[in-house]
PDB file of C-alpha atoms in Angstrom:
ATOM      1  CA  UNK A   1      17.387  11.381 -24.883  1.00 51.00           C
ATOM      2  CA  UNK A   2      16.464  14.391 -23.173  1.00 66.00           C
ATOM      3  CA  UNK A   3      14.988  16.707 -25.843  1.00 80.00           C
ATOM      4  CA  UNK A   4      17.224  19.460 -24.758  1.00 80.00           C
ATOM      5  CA  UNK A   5      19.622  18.401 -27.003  1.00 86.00           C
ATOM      6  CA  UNK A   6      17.508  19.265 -29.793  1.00 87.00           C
ATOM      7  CA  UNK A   7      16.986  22.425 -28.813  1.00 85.00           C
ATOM      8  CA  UNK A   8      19.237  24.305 -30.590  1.00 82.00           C
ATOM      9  CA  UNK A   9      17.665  23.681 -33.582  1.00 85.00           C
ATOM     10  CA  UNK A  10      14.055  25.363 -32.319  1.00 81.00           C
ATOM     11  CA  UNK A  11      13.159  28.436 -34.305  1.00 78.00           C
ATOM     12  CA  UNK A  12      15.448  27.630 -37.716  1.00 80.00           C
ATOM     13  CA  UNK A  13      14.377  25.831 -40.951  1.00 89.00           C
ATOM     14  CA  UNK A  14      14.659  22.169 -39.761  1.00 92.00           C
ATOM     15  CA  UNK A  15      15.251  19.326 -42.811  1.00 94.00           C
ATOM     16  CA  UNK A  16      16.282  15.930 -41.950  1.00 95.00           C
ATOM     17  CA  UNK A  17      20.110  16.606 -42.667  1.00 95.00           C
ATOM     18  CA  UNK A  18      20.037  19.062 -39.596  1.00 94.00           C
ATOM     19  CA  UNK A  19      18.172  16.804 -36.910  1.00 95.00           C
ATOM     20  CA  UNK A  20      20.369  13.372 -38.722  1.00 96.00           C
ATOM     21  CA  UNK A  21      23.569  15.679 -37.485  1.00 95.00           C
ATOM     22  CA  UNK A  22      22.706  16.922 -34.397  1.00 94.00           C
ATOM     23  CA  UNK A  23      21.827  13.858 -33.222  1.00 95.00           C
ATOM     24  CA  UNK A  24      24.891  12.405 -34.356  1.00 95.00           C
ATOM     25  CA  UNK A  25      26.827  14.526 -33.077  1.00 94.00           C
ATOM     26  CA  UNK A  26      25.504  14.117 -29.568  1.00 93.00           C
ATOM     27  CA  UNK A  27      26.096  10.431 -29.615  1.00 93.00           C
ATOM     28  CA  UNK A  28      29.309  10.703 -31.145  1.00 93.00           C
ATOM     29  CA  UNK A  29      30.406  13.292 -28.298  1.00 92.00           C
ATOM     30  CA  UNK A  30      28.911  11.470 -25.349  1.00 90.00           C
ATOM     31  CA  UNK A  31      25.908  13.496 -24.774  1.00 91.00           C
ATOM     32  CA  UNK A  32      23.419  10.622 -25.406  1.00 92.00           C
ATOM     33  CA  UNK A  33      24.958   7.726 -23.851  1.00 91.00           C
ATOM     34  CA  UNK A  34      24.779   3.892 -25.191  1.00 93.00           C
ATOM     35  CA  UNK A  35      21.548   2.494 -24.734  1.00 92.00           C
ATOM     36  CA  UNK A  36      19.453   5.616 -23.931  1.00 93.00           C
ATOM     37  CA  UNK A  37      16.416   5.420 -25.286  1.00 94.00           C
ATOM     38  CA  UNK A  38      15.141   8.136 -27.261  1.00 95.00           C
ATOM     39  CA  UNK A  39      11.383   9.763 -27.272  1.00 94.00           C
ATOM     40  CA  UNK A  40       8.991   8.833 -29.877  1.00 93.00           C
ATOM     41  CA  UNK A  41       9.164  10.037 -33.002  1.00 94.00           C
ATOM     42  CA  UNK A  42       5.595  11.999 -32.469  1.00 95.00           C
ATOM     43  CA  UNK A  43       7.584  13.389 -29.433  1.00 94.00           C
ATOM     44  CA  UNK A  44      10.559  14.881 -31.037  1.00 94.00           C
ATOM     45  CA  UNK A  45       8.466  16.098 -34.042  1.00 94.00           C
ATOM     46  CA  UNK A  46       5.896  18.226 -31.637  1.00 94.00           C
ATOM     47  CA  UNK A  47       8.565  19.660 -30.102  1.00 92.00           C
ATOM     48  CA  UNK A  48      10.266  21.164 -32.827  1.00 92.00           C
ATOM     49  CA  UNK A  49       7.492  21.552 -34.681  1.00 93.00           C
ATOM     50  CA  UNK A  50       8.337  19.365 -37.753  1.00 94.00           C
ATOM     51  CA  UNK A  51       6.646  16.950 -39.334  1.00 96.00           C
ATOM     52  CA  UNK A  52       7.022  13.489 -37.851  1.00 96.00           C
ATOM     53  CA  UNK A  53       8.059  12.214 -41.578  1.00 97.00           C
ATOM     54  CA  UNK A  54      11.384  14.391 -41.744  1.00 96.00           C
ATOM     55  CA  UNK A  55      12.145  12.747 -38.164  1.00 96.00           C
ATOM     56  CA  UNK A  56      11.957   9.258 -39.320  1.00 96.00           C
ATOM     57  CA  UNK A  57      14.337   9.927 -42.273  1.00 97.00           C
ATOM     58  CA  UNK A  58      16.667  11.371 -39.675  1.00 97.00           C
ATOM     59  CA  UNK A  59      16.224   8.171 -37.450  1.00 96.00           C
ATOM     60  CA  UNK A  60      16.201   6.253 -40.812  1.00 97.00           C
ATOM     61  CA  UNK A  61      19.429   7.095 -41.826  1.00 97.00           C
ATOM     62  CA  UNK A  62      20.966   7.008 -38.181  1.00 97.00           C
ATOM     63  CA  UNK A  63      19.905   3.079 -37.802  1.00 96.00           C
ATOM     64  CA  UNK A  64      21.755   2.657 -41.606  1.00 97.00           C
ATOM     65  CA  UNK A  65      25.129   4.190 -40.488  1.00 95.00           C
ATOM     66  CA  UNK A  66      24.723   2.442 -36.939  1.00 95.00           C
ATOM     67  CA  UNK A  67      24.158   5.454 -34.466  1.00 95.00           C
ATOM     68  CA  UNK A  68      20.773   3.818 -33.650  1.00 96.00           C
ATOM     69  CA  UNK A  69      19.129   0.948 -33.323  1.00 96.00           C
ATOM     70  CA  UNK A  70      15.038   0.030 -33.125  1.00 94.00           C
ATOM     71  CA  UNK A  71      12.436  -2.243 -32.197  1.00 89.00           C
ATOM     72  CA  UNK A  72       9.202  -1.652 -33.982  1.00 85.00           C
ATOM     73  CA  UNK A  73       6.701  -0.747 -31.310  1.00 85.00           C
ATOM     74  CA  UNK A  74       9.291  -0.811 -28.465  1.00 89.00           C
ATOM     75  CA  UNK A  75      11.069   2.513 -29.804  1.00 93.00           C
ATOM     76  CA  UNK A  76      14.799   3.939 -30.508  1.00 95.00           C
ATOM     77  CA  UNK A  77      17.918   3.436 -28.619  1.00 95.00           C
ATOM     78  CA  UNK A  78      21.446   4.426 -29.103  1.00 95.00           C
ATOM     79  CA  UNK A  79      23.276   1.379 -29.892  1.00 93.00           C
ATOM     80  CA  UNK A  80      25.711  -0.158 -27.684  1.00 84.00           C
ATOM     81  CA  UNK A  81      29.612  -0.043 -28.552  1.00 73.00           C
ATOM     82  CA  UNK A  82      31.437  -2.887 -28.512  1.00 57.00           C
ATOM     83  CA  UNK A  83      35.370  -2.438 -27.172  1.00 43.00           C
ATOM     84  CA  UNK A  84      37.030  -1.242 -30.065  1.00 36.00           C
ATOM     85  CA  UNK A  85      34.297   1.698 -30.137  1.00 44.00           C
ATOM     86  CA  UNK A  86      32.277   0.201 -33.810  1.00 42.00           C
ATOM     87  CA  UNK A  87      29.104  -0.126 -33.577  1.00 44.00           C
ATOM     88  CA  UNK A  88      27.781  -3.796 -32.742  1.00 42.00           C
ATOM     89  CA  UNK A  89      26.230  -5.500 -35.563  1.00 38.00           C
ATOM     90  CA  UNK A  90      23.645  -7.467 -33.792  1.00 37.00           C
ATOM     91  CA  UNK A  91      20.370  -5.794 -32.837  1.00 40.00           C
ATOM     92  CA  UNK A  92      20.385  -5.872 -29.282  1.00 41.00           C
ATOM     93  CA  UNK A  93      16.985  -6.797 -27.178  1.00 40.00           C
ATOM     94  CA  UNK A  94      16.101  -4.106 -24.748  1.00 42.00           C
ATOM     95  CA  UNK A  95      13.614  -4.689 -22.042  1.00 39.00           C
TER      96      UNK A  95
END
């Protein structure tokens, strides 16, 4: 994920609600792409200059609704579509 993205929200009051949806929104419109991996969550956190607790309830909640999925230690990745454009319910292995 290029943090980029994020950068709209730099300089506002930042809760968890506001990254959850921008980052939603970007997957859901194409700008993060299936299987893009996304920075830490000490990454995202020191650049918008959040804490890095109100970015893992983003992520959180984006894993529960399927935007996302994780490997603890390996990191964050969008998660792969299957055909009919649902999210796959398997979590997928990334090297």
């Amino acid at each position: 994920m290029v943090l980029a993205i994020l950068k709209q929200l730099k300089g506002s009051k930042i809760s968890a609600e506001s990254l959850k949806e921008t980052i939603a929104v970007a997957i859901e419109n194409n700008h993060l792409a299936p299987g893009e991996k996304l920075p830490s969550t000490r990454d995202i956190a020191l650049y918008l200059g959040i804490s890095r607790t109100t970015v893992m309830k983003s992520l959180d909640v984006l894993i529960a609704t399927g935007h996302l999925t994780t490997s603890p230690g390996s990191g964050t990745w969008v998660r792969k579509s299957e055909g009919n454009g649902s999210p796959e319910s398997a979590h997928q292995k990334h090297e």
